[in-house]
């Protein structure tokens, strides 16, 4: 019999804690996996107690996923302090094969065991099947696809589009305008992937998985990027101020991703092909008026 595979979770934000709840429960009933799941955490104090101590004794991440008990077999160790995907960086540093999971998976709803789908991008079919077994439950349904780079790109780029959706909400635009942002954003996501994902041909079908259109819709209506961008348009406060005020220690991905994408597109002289991505960058970092955001939609190349 094969040695049970050990599972660890690096990071304990709301999503790390939500997936810990699923994984901790699944490994406890599956002999293919070691029963103990180790979670690595950046240590911090919550009401005078170490977060690691709270998780290990109370089995709850009271800061990032309050109200949800983690299985007792999730324990804690303290963690150490052109286009390049984070999975590429990890693979280079650790010398291990990487897969990615993305989908319409708001952490609180996953922890509440509300039904949702997710996508695992994995080039190795055997690994993909094992990861599906580790992650899937009756309410957390997993599809495995081979285009792992496209799955990861979706997870990053959708946050830029969500910032644009938040601008629409903050400016009082209606559902029609927001739908246009989502559609045009999706087209830019597909175009970006087809230019920069070089591992193989990029299929439109991957964007119809949960990692694509479903995650995009969810993020544009319910995510933190949308929420902060709405407040940005309403209050005139900086992104940095609002991140501190609203997110309780969590980080905002959309503006930072827009900045990284801007450098990549500028180096390739492609900025005019991605006006929505470019507008989000200019508004967040260049002082461009948020009220001008609508112009990037009206003058989008798709409408020419």
PDB file of C-alpha atoms in Angstrom:
ATOM      1  CA  UNK A   1       0.000   0.000   0.000  1.00  0.00           C
ATOM      2  CA  UNK A   2       1.318   3.474  -0.931  1.00  0.00           C
ATOM      3  CA  UNK A   3       2.458   5.792   1.850  1.00  0.00           C
ATOM      4  CA  UNK A   4      -0.352   8.273   2.694  1.00  0.00           C
ATOM      5  CA  UNK A   5       0.302  11.663   1.121  1.00  0.00           C
ATOM      6  CA  UNK A   6       0.779  14.585   3.494  1.00  0.00           C
ATOM      7  CA  UNK A   7      -1.175  17.801   2.930  1.00  0.00           C
ATOM      8  CA  UNK A   8      -0.239  21.274   4.125  1.00  0.00           C
ATOM      9  CA  UNK A   9      -1.881  24.643   3.624  1.00  0.00           C
ATOM     10  CA  UNK A  10       0.349  27.707   3.342  1.00  0.00           C
ATOM     11  CA  UNK A  11      -1.549  30.833   4.352  1.00  0.00           C
ATOM     12  CA  UNK A  12      -4.551  31.272   6.619  1.00  0.00           C
ATOM     13  CA  UNK A  13      -6.641  34.035   5.098  1.00  0.00           C
ATOM     14  CA  UNK A  14     -10.345  33.514   4.500  1.00  0.00           C
ATOM     15  CA  UNK A  15      -9.804  31.230   1.485  1.00  0.00           C
ATOM     16  CA  UNK A  16      -6.957  29.271   3.096  1.00  0.00           C
ATOM     17  CA  UNK A  17      -9.186  28.657   6.097  1.00  0.00           C
ATOM     18  CA  UNK A  18     -12.187  27.718   3.947  1.00  0.00           C
ATOM     19  CA  UNK A  19     -10.231  25.126   1.963  1.00  0.00           C
ATOM     20  CA  UNK A  20      -8.727  23.847   5.228  1.00  0.00           C
ATOM     21  CA  UNK A  21     -12.236  23.001   6.369  1.00  0.00           C
ATOM     22  CA  UNK A  22     -12.853  20.930   3.223  1.00  0.00           C
ATOM     23  CA  UNK A  23      -9.438  19.277   3.093  1.00  0.00           C
ATOM     24  CA  UNK A  24      -9.340  18.517   6.819  1.00  0.00           C
ATOM     25  CA  UNK A  25     -12.690  16.739   6.598  1.00  0.00           C
ATOM     26  CA  UNK A  26     -11.803  14.819   3.413  1.00  0.00           C
ATOM     27  CA  UNK A  27      -8.419  13.476   4.570  1.00  0.00           C
ATOM     28  CA  UNK A  28      -9.945  12.205   7.803  1.00  0.00           C
ATOM     29  CA  UNK A  29     -12.015   9.740   5.748  1.00  0.00           C
ATOM     30  CA  UNK A  30      -9.534   8.806   3.024  1.00  0.00           C
ATOM     31  CA  UNK A  31      -6.629   6.417   3.579  1.00  0.00           C
ATOM     32  CA  UNK A  32      -4.697   7.893   0.615  1.00  0.00           C
ATOM     33  CA  UNK A  33      -3.899  10.957   2.739  1.00  0.00           C
ATOM     34  CA  UNK A  34      -2.165  11.467   6.080  1.00  0.00           C
ATOM     35  CA  UNK A  35      -4.725  12.446   8.721  1.00  0.00           C
ATOM     36  CA  UNK A  36      -2.914  15.580   9.905  1.00  0.00           C
ATOM     37  CA  UNK A  37      -3.137  18.750   7.788  1.00  0.00           C
ATOM     38  CA  UNK A  38      -0.515  21.374   8.653  1.00  0.00           C
ATOM     39  CA  UNK A  39      -1.390  25.042   8.160  1.00  0.00           C
ATOM     40  CA  UNK A  40       1.365  27.672   7.896  1.00  0.00           C
ATOM     41  CA  UNK A  41       0.433  31.101   9.213  1.00  0.00           C
ATOM     42  CA  UNK A  42       1.974  34.556   9.418  1.00  0.00           C
ATOM     43  CA  UNK A  43       1.818  35.032  13.168  1.00  0.00           C
ATOM     44  CA  UNK A  44      -0.203  37.955  14.542  1.00  0.00           C
ATOM     45  CA  UNK A  45      -1.963  38.855  17.764  1.00  0.00           C
ATOM     46  CA  UNK A  46      -5.761  38.889  18.032  1.00  0.00           C
ATOM     47  CA  UNK A  47      -7.031  40.339  21.323  1.00  0.00           C
ATOM     48  CA  UNK A  48      -3.659  39.570  22.904  1.00  0.00           C
ATOM     49  CA  UNK A  49      -3.528  35.921  21.774  1.00  0.00           C
ATOM     50  CA  UNK A  50      -1.415  34.409  19.011  1.00  0.00           C
ATOM     51  CA  UNK A  51      -3.518  33.506  15.978  1.00  0.00           C
ATOM     52  CA  UNK A  52      -1.746  30.133  15.806  1.00  0.00           C
ATOM     53  CA  UNK A  53      -2.716  29.383  19.404  1.00  0.00           C
ATOM     54  CA  UNK A  54      -6.348  30.319  18.740  1.00  0.00           C
ATOM     55  CA  UNK A  55      -6.528  28.027  15.668  1.00  0.00           C
ATOM     56  CA  UNK A  56      -4.894  25.127  17.491  1.00  0.00           C
ATOM     57  CA  UNK A  57      -6.953  25.396  20.684  1.00  0.00           C
ATOM     58  CA  UNK A  58     -10.301  26.831  19.508  1.00  0.00           C
ATOM     59  CA  UNK A  59     -10.156  25.420  15.945  1.00  0.00           C
ATOM     60  CA  UNK A  60     -11.363  28.702  14.458  1.00  0.00           C
ATOM     61  CA  UNK A  61      -9.677  31.471  12.491  1.00  0.00           C
ATOM     62  CA  UNK A  62     -11.396  34.260  14.407  1.00  0.00           C
ATOM     63  CA  UNK A  63      -9.843  37.017  12.275  1.00  0.00           C
ATOM     64  CA  UNK A  64     -10.248  35.861   8.683  1.00  0.00           C
ATOM     65  CA  UNK A  65     -13.058  33.285   8.821  1.00  0.00           C
ATOM     66  CA  UNK A  66     -14.971  33.843  12.059  1.00  0.00           C
ATOM     67  CA  UNK A  67     -17.890  31.610  12.943  1.00  0.00           C
ATOM     68  CA  UNK A  68     -16.559  28.489  11.191  1.00  0.00           C
ATOM     69  CA  UNK A  69     -14.946  25.639  13.096  1.00  0.00           C
ATOM     70  CA  UNK A  70     -11.919  24.002  11.473  1.00  0.00           C
ATOM     71  CA  UNK A  71     -11.444  20.246  11.810  1.00  0.00           C
ATOM     72  CA  UNK A  72      -9.211  19.426  14.812  1.00  0.00           C
ATOM     73  CA  UNK A  73      -6.697  17.643  12.526  1.00  0.00           C
ATOM     74  CA  UNK A  74      -5.678  21.019  10.986  1.00  0.00           C
ATOM     75  CA  UNK A  75      -2.779  22.190  13.110  1.00  0.00           C
ATOM     76  CA  UNK A  76      -0.365  25.163  12.685  1.00  0.00           C
ATOM     77  CA  UNK A  77       3.357  25.806  12.106  1.00  0.00           C
ATOM     78  CA  UNK A  78       4.672  29.382  11.917  1.00  0.00           C
ATOM     79  CA  UNK A  79       5.695  30.348   8.398  1.00  0.00           C
ATOM     80  CA  UNK A  80       8.916  32.159   7.379  1.00  0.00           C
ATOM     81  CA  UNK A  81       8.856  35.609   6.772  1.00  0.00           C
ATOM     82  CA  UNK A  82       7.609  39.431 -18.990  1.00  0.00           C
ATOM     83  CA  UNK A  83       4.715  37.375 -17.511  1.00  0.00           C
ATOM     84  CA  UNK A  84       5.589  35.086 -14.675  1.00  0.00           C
ATOM     85  CA  UNK A  85       2.840  33.200 -12.910  1.00  0.00           C
ATOM     86  CA  UNK A  86       3.109  32.619  -9.179  1.00  0.00           C
ATOM     87  CA  UNK A  87       2.926  28.887  -9.866  1.00  0.00           C
ATOM     88  CA  UNK A  88       6.058  29.247 -12.032  1.00  0.00           C
ATOM     89  CA  UNK A  89       7.883  31.015  -9.211  1.00  0.00           C
ATOM     90  CA  UNK A  90       6.920  28.332  -6.687  1.00  0.00           C
ATOM     91  CA  UNK A  91       7.862  25.547  -9.099  1.00  0.00           C
ATOM     92  CA  UNK A  92      11.284  27.102  -9.674  1.00  0.00           C
ATOM     93  CA  UNK A  93      11.964  27.659  -5.971  1.00  0.00           C
ATOM     94  CA  UNK A  94      10.713  24.299  -4.692  1.00  0.00           C
ATOM     95  CA  UNK A  95      11.287  22.098  -7.717  1.00  0.00           C
ATOM     96  CA  UNK A  96       7.805  20.563  -7.537  1.00  0.00           C
ATOM     97  CA  UNK A  97       4.996  20.196 -10.062  1.00  0.00           C
ATOM     98  CA  UNK A  98       2.298  22.846  -9.650  1.00  0.00           C
ATOM     99  CA  UNK A  99      -1.446  22.808 -10.206  1.00  0.00           C
ATOM    100  CA  UNK A 100      -3.893  25.646  -9.614  1.00  0.00           C
ATOM    101  CA  UNK A 101      -7.454  25.934  -8.304  1.00  0.00           C
ATOM    102  CA  UNK A 102      -9.708  28.833  -9.306  1.00  0.00           C
ATOM    103  CA  UNK A 103     -13.448  29.330  -9.365  1.00  0.00           C
ATOM    104  CA  UNK A 104     -16.527  31.167  -8.203  1.00  0.00           C
ATOM    105  CA  UNK A 105     -15.606  30.369  -4.613  1.00  0.00           C
ATOM    106  CA  UNK A 106     -16.291  33.178  -2.144  1.00  0.00           C
ATOM    107  CA  UNK A 107     -14.685  31.853   1.028  1.00  0.00           C
ATOM    108  CA  UNK A 108     -17.559  32.437   3.456  1.00  0.00           C
ATOM    109  CA  UNK A 109     -20.001  30.629   1.146  1.00  0.00           C
ATOM    110  CA  UNK A 110     -17.594  27.707   0.700  1.00  0.00           C
ATOM    111  CA  UNK A 111     -17.211  27.481   4.489  1.00  0.00           C
ATOM    112  CA  UNK A 112     -21.014  27.627   4.827  1.00  0.00           C
ATOM    113  CA  UNK A 113     -21.130  24.592   2.500  1.00  0.00           C
ATOM    114  CA  UNK A 114     -23.267  26.375  -0.061  1.00  0.00           C
ATOM    115  CA  UNK A 115     -23.119  24.664  -3.442  1.00  0.00           C
ATOM    116  CA  UNK A 116     -20.437  25.909  -5.835  1.00  0.00           C
ATOM    117  CA  UNK A 117     -18.109  24.726  -8.573  1.00  0.00           C
ATOM    118  CA  UNK A 118     -14.360  25.109  -8.967  1.00  0.00           C
ATOM    119  CA  UNK A 119     -11.712  24.391 -11.589  1.00  0.00           C
ATOM    120  CA  UNK A 120      -8.360  22.692 -11.067  1.00  0.00           C
ATOM    121  CA  UNK A 121      -5.761  23.292 -13.754  1.00  0.00           C
ATOM    122  CA  UNK A 122      -3.358  20.354 -13.821  1.00  0.00           C
ATOM    123  CA  UNK A 123      -1.167  19.127 -16.671  1.00  0.00           C
ATOM    124  CA  UNK A 124      -0.778  15.657 -15.110  1.00  0.00           C
ATOM    125  CA  UNK A 125      -4.027  13.658 -15.283  1.00  0.00           C
ATOM    126  CA  UNK A 126      -3.024  11.382 -12.388  1.00  0.00           C
ATOM    127  CA  UNK A 127      -2.258  14.361 -10.137  1.00  0.00           C
ATOM    128  CA  UNK A 128      -5.487  16.023 -11.240  1.00  0.00           C
ATOM    129  CA  UNK A 129      -7.553  13.003 -10.221  1.00  0.00           C
ATOM    130  CA  UNK A 130      -5.847  12.893  -6.802  1.00  0.00           C
ATOM    131  CA  UNK A 131      -6.425  16.619  -6.220  1.00  0.00           C
ATOM    132  CA  UNK A 132     -10.075  16.219  -7.168  1.00  0.00           C
ATOM    133  CA  UNK A 133     -10.400  13.449  -4.596  1.00  0.00           C
ATOM    134  CA  UNK A 134      -8.750  15.663  -1.973  1.00  0.00           C
ATOM    135  CA  UNK A 135     -10.934  18.709  -2.652  1.00  0.00           C
ATOM    136  CA  UNK A 136     -14.337  17.581  -3.881  1.00  0.00           C
ATOM    137  CA  UNK A 137     -17.425  17.345  -1.687  1.00  0.00           C
ATOM    138  CA  UNK A 138     -21.124  17.124  -2.515  1.00  0.00           C
ATOM    139  CA  UNK A 139     -21.326  20.929  -2.350  1.00  0.00           C
ATOM    140  CA  UNK A 140     -17.860  21.764  -3.745  1.00  0.00           C
ATOM    141  CA  UNK A 141     -17.759  20.266  -7.217  1.00  0.00           C
ATOM    142  CA  UNK A 142     -14.424  20.048  -9.012  1.00  0.00           C
ATOM    143  CA  UNK A 143     -13.657  19.985 -12.742  1.00  0.00           C
ATOM    144  CA  UNK A 144     -10.078  19.288 -13.854  1.00  0.00           C
ATOM    145  CA  UNK A 145      -8.654  20.814 -17.047  1.00  0.00           C
ATOM    146  CA  UNK A 146      -5.137  20.629 -18.471  1.00  0.00           C
ATOM    147  CA  UNK A 147      -4.697  24.362 -19.255  1.00  0.00           C
ATOM    148  CA  UNK A 148      -3.322  25.273 -15.830  1.00  0.00           C
ATOM    149  CA  UNK A 149      -1.753  28.522 -17.061  1.00  0.00           C
ATOM    150  CA  UNK A 150      -5.104  29.721 -18.443  1.00  0.00           C
ATOM    151  CA  UNK A 151      -6.875  28.797 -15.209  1.00  0.00           C
ATOM    152  CA  UNK A 152      -4.331  30.845 -13.251  1.00  0.00           C
ATOM    153  CA  UNK A 153      -4.507  33.798 -15.665  1.00  0.00           C
ATOM    154  CA  UNK A 154      -8.293  33.886 -15.194  1.00  0.00           C
ATOM    155  CA  UNK A 155      -7.868  34.073 -11.432  1.00  0.00           C
ATOM    156  CA  UNK A 156      -5.577  37.076 -11.730  1.00  0.00           C
ATOM    157  CA  UNK A 157      -7.177  39.086 -14.537  1.00  0.00           C
ATOM    158  CA  UNK A 158     -10.750  38.812 -13.261  1.00  0.00           C
ATOM    159  CA  UNK A 159      -9.720  41.058 -10.352  1.00  0.00           C
ATOM    160  CA  UNK A 160      -8.888  43.910 -12.746  1.00  0.00           C
ATOM    161  CA  UNK A 161     -12.322  43.603 -14.341  1.00  0.00           C
ATOM    162  CA  UNK A 162     -13.933  43.562 -10.881  1.00  0.00           C
ATOM    163  CA  UNK A 163     -12.312  46.927 -10.118  1.00  0.00           C
ATOM    164  CA  UNK A 164     -13.981  48.294 -13.256  1.00  0.00           C
ATOM    165  CA  UNK A 165     -17.303  46.820 -12.121  1.00  0.00           C
ATOM    166  CA  UNK A 166     -16.852  48.532  -8.759  1.00  0.00           C
ATOM    167  CA  UNK A 167     -16.229  51.846 -10.500  1.00  0.00           C
ATOM    168  CA  UNK A 168     -19.582  51.381 -12.271  1.00  0.00           C
ATOM    169  CA  UNK A 169     -21.340  50.756  -8.962  1.00  0.00           C
ATOM    170  CA  UNK A 170     -19.696  53.739  -7.304  1.00  0.00           C
ATOM    171  CA  UNK A 171     -20.635  56.021 -10.192  1.00  0.00           C
ATOM    172  CA  UNK A 172     -24.252  54.860 -10.143  1.00  0.00           C
ATOM    173  CA  UNK A 173     -24.249  53.166 -13.555  1.00  0.00           C
ATOM    174  CA  UNK A 174     -26.861  50.462 -14.120  1.00  0.00           C
ATOM    175  CA  UNK A 175     -26.748  46.730 -14.702  1.00  0.00           C
ATOM    176  CA  UNK A 176     -26.461  47.188 -18.480  1.00  0.00           C
ATOM    177  CA  UNK A 177     -23.186  49.093 -18.090  1.00  0.00           C
ATOM    178  CA  UNK A 178     -21.844  46.591 -15.594  1.00  0.00           C
ATOM    179  CA  UNK A 179     -22.721  43.727 -17.949  1.00  0.00           C
ATOM    180  CA  UNK A 180     -20.758  45.495 -20.693  1.00  0.00           C
ATOM    181  CA  UNK A 181     -17.756  45.787 -18.361  1.00  0.00           C
ATOM    182  CA  UNK A 182     -17.944  42.066 -17.590  1.00  0.00           C
ATOM    183  CA  UNK A 183     -18.233  41.083 -21.261  1.00  0.00           C
ATOM    184  CA  UNK A 184     -15.496  43.415 -22.501  1.00  0.00           C
ATOM    185  CA  UNK A 185     -13.314  42.384 -19.569  1.00  0.00           C
ATOM    186  CA  UNK A 186     -13.794  38.723 -20.471  1.00  0.00           C
ATOM    187  CA  UNK A 187     -12.775  39.448 -24.061  1.00  0.00           C
ATOM    188  CA  UNK A 188      -9.599  41.150 -22.832  1.00  0.00           C
ATOM    189  CA  UNK A 189      -8.889  38.186 -20.536  1.00  0.00           C
ATOM    190  CA  UNK A 190      -9.172  35.783 -23.476  1.00  0.00           C
ATOM    191  CA  UNK A 191      -7.040  38.003 -25.736  1.00  0.00           C
ATOM    192  CA  UNK A 192      -4.358  38.323 -23.035  1.00  0.00           C
ATOM    193  CA  UNK A 193      -4.241  34.567 -22.483  1.00  0.00           C
ATOM    194  CA  UNK A 194      -3.932  33.874 -26.199  1.00  0.00           C
ATOM    195  CA  UNK A 195      -0.946  36.211 -26.444  1.00  0.00           C
ATOM    196  CA  UNK A 196       0.927  35.251 -23.279  1.00  0.00           C
ATOM    197  CA  UNK A 197       0.010  31.633 -22.445  1.00  0.00           C
ATOM    198  CA  UNK A 198       2.589  29.795 -24.521  1.00  0.00           C
ATOM    199  CA  UNK A 199       2.290  26.264 -23.128  1.00  0.00           C
ATOM    200  CA  UNK A 200      -0.178  25.347 -25.883  1.00  0.00           C
ATOM    201  CA  UNK A 201      -3.286  26.503 -27.736  1.00  0.00           C
ATOM    202  CA  UNK A 202      -5.785  28.399 -25.577  1.00  0.00           C
ATOM    203  CA  UNK A 203      -9.305  27.000 -25.777  1.00  0.00           C
ATOM    204  CA  UNK A 204     -12.353  29.231 -25.321  1.00  0.00           C
ATOM    205  CA  UNK A 205     -13.947  26.313 -23.448  1.00  0.00           C
ATOM    206  CA  UNK A 206     -11.705  26.908 -20.417  1.00  0.00           C
ATOM    207  CA  UNK A 207     -13.242  30.368 -20.009  1.00  0.00           C
ATOM    208  CA  UNK A 208     -16.664  28.710 -19.719  1.00  0.00           C
ATOM    209  CA  UNK A 209     -15.484  26.736 -16.692  1.00  0.00           C
ATOM    210  CA  UNK A 210     -15.939  28.042 -13.145  1.00  0.00           C
ATOM    211  CA  UNK A 211     -12.463  29.623 -13.241  1.00  0.00           C
ATOM    212  CA  UNK A 212     -13.593  31.828 -16.145  1.00  0.00           C
ATOM    213  CA  UNK A 213     -16.990  33.385 -16.594  1.00  0.00           C
ATOM    214  CA  UNK A 214     -18.451  32.137 -13.285  1.00  0.00           C
ATOM    215  CA  UNK A 215     -15.584  33.489 -11.157  1.00  0.00           C
ATOM    216  CA  UNK A 216     -15.672  36.732 -13.144  1.00  0.00           C
ATOM    217  CA  UNK A 217     -19.389  37.257 -12.468  1.00  0.00           C
ATOM    218  CA  UNK A 218     -19.069  36.424  -8.776  1.00  0.00           C
ATOM    219  CA  UNK A 219     -16.105  38.760  -8.310  1.00  0.00           C
ATOM    220  CA  UNK A 220     -17.793  41.592 -10.174  1.00  0.00           C
ATOM    221  CA  UNK A 221     -20.839  41.374  -7.906  1.00  0.00           C
ATOM    222  CA  UNK A 222     -19.495  40.234  -4.557  1.00  0.00           C
ATOM    223  CA  UNK A 223     -15.721  40.429  -4.221  1.00  0.00           C
ATOM    224  CA  UNK A 224     -13.415  42.712  -2.272  1.00  0.00           C
ATOM    225  CA  UNK A 225     -12.035  44.356  -5.426  1.00  0.00           C
ATOM    226  CA  UNK A 226     -15.510  45.462  -6.466  1.00  0.00           C
ATOM    227  CA  UNK A 227     -16.280  46.689  -2.963  1.00  0.00           C
ATOM    228  CA  UNK A 228     -13.149  48.804  -2.576  1.00  0.00           C
ATOM    229  CA  UNK A 229     -13.416  50.180  -6.130  1.00  0.00           C
ATOM    230  CA  UNK A 230     -17.008  51.278  -5.428  1.00  0.00           C
ATOM    231  CA  UNK A 231     -15.834  53.121  -2.308  1.00  0.00           C
ATOM    232  CA  UNK A 232     -12.958  54.641  -4.319  1.00  0.00           C
ATOM    233  CA  UNK A 233     -15.398  56.105  -6.849  1.00  0.00           C
ATOM    234  CA  UNK A 234     -17.756  57.375  -4.122  1.00  0.00           C
ATOM    235  CA  UNK A 235     -15.294  58.791  -1.596  1.00  0.00           C
ATOM    236  CA  UNK A 236     -12.235  59.914  -3.525  1.00  0.00           C
ATOM    237  CA  UNK A 237     -10.009  58.209  -0.938  1.00  0.00           C
ATOM    238  CA  UNK A 238      -6.903  56.359  -2.127  1.00  0.00           C
ATOM    239  CA  UNK A 239      -6.868  52.626  -2.742  1.00  0.00           C
ATOM    240  CA  UNK A 240      -4.347  52.242   0.102  1.00  0.00           C
ATOM    241  CA  UNK A 241      -6.597  54.074   2.586  1.00  0.00           C
ATOM    242  CA  UNK A 242      -9.631  52.019   1.635  1.00  0.00           C
ATOM    243  CA  UNK A 243      -7.729  48.740   1.792  1.00  0.00           C
ATOM    244  CA  UNK A 244      -6.845  49.487   5.426  1.00  0.00           C
ATOM    245  CA  UNK A 245     -10.368  50.662   6.287  1.00  0.00           C
ATOM    246  CA  UNK A 246     -12.388  47.917   4.628  1.00  0.00           C
ATOM    247  CA  UNK A 247     -10.397  44.696   4.340  1.00  0.00           C
ATOM    248  CA  UNK A 248      -9.383  43.816   7.918  1.00  0.00           C
ATOM    249  CA  UNK A 249      -5.837  42.874   6.965  1.00  0.00           C
ATOM    250  CA  UNK A 250      -6.661  41.191   3.657  1.00  0.00           C
ATOM    251  CA  UNK A 251      -4.986  42.414   0.477  1.00  0.00           C
ATOM    252  CA  UNK A 252      -6.473  43.846  -2.687  1.00  0.00           C
ATOM    253  CA  UNK A 253      -5.375  42.092  -5.871  1.00  0.00           C
ATOM    254  CA  UNK A 254      -6.994  44.062  -8.703  1.00  0.00           C
ATOM    255  CA  UNK A 255      -5.012  47.327  -8.763  1.00  0.00           C
ATOM    256  CA  UNK A 256      -1.677  45.546  -8.208  1.00  0.00           C
ATOM    257  CA  UNK A 257      -2.433  43.095 -11.020  1.00  0.00           C
ATOM    258  CA  UNK A 258      -3.413  45.998 -13.277  1.00  0.00           C
ATOM    259  CA  UNK A 259       0.003  47.563 -12.595  1.00  0.00           C
ATOM    260  CA  UNK A 260       1.843  44.329 -13.443  1.00  0.00           C
ATOM    261  CA  UNK A 261      -0.224  43.817 -16.594  1.00  0.00           C
ATOM    262  CA  UNK A 262       0.395  47.443 -17.617  1.00  0.00           C
ATOM    263  CA  UNK A 263       4.170  46.864 -17.626  1.00  0.00           C
ATOM    264  CA  UNK A 264       3.807  43.665 -19.660  1.00  0.00           C
ATOM    265  CA  UNK A 265       1.494  45.283 -22.238  1.00  0.00           C
ATOM    266  CA  UNK A 266       3.586  48.445 -22.484  1.00  0.00           C
ATOM    267  CA  UNK A 267       6.726  46.414 -23.182  1.00  0.00           C
ATOM    268  CA  UNK A 268       4.885  44.647 -26.007  1.00  0.00           C
ATOM    269  CA  UNK A 269       3.315  47.891 -27.306  1.00  0.00           C
ATOM    270  CA  UNK A 270      -0.167  46.430 -26.790  1.00  0.00           C
ATOM    271  CA  UNK A 271      -1.831  48.951 -24.472  1.00  0.00           C
ATOM    272  CA  UNK A 272      -4.308  50.118 -27.118  1.00  0.00           C
ATOM    273  CA  UNK A 273      -5.610  46.539 -27.469  1.00  0.00           C
ATOM    274  CA  UNK A 274      -6.584  46.404 -23.767  1.00  0.00           C
ATOM    275  CA  UNK A 275      -8.346  49.706 -22.968  1.00  0.00           C
ATOM    276  CA  UNK A 276     -10.292  48.379 -19.973  1.00  0.00           C
ATOM    277  CA  UNK A 277      -7.194  46.972 -18.248  1.00  0.00           C
ATOM    278  CA  UNK A 278      -5.339  50.193 -19.061  1.00  0.00           C
ATOM    279  CA  UNK A 279      -8.128  52.434 -17.741  1.00  0.00           C
ATOM    280  CA  UNK A 280      -8.173  50.610 -14.388  1.00  0.00           C
ATOM    281  CA  UNK A 281      -4.415  51.125 -14.090  1.00  0.00           C
ATOM    282  CA  UNK A 282      -4.568  54.823 -15.008  1.00  0.00           C
ATOM    283  CA  UNK A 283      -7.408  55.525 -12.569  1.00  0.00           C
ATOM    284  CA  UNK A 284      -5.781  53.640  -9.680  1.00  0.00           C
ATOM    285  CA  UNK A 285      -2.200  54.868 -10.162  1.00  0.00           C
ATOM    286  CA  UNK A 286      -2.048  57.818 -12.558  1.00  0.00           C
ATOM    287  CA  UNK A 287      -4.725  60.088 -11.094  1.00  0.00           C
ATOM    288  CA  UNK A 288      -6.982  59.676 -14.135  1.00  0.00           C
ATOM    289  CA  UNK A 289     -10.543  60.711 -13.168  1.00  0.00           C
ATOM    290  CA  UNK A 290     -12.729  57.722 -12.372  1.00  0.00           C
ATOM    291  CA  UNK A 291     -15.601  59.507 -14.126  1.00  0.00           C
ATOM    292  CA  UNK A 292     -13.695  58.977 -17.393  1.00  0.00           C
ATOM    293  CA  UNK A 293     -13.900  55.192 -17.042  1.00  0.00           C
ATOM    294  CA  UNK A 294     -16.993  55.018 -19.256  1.00  0.00           C
ATOM    295  CA  UNK A 295     -14.958  56.346 -22.199  1.00  0.00           C
ATOM    296  CA  UNK A 296     -12.885  53.189 -22.316  1.00  0.00           C
ATOM    297  CA  UNK A 297     -16.124  51.272 -22.892  1.00  0.00           C
ATOM    298  CA  UNK A 298     -17.537  53.648 -25.480  1.00  0.00           C
ATOM    299  CA  UNK A 299     -14.269  53.664 -27.453  1.00  0.00           C
ATOM    300  CA  UNK A 300     -13.392  49.991 -27.029  1.00  0.00           C
ATOM    301  CA  UNK A 301     -11.905  48.409 -30.202  1.00  0.00           C
ATOM    302  CA  UNK A 302     -14.757  45.884 -30.157  1.00  0.00           C
ATOM    303  CA  UNK A 303     -17.129  48.780 -30.926  1.00  0.00           C
ATOM    304  CA  UNK A 304     -15.083  50.271 -33.732  1.00  0.00           C
TER     305      UNK A 304
END
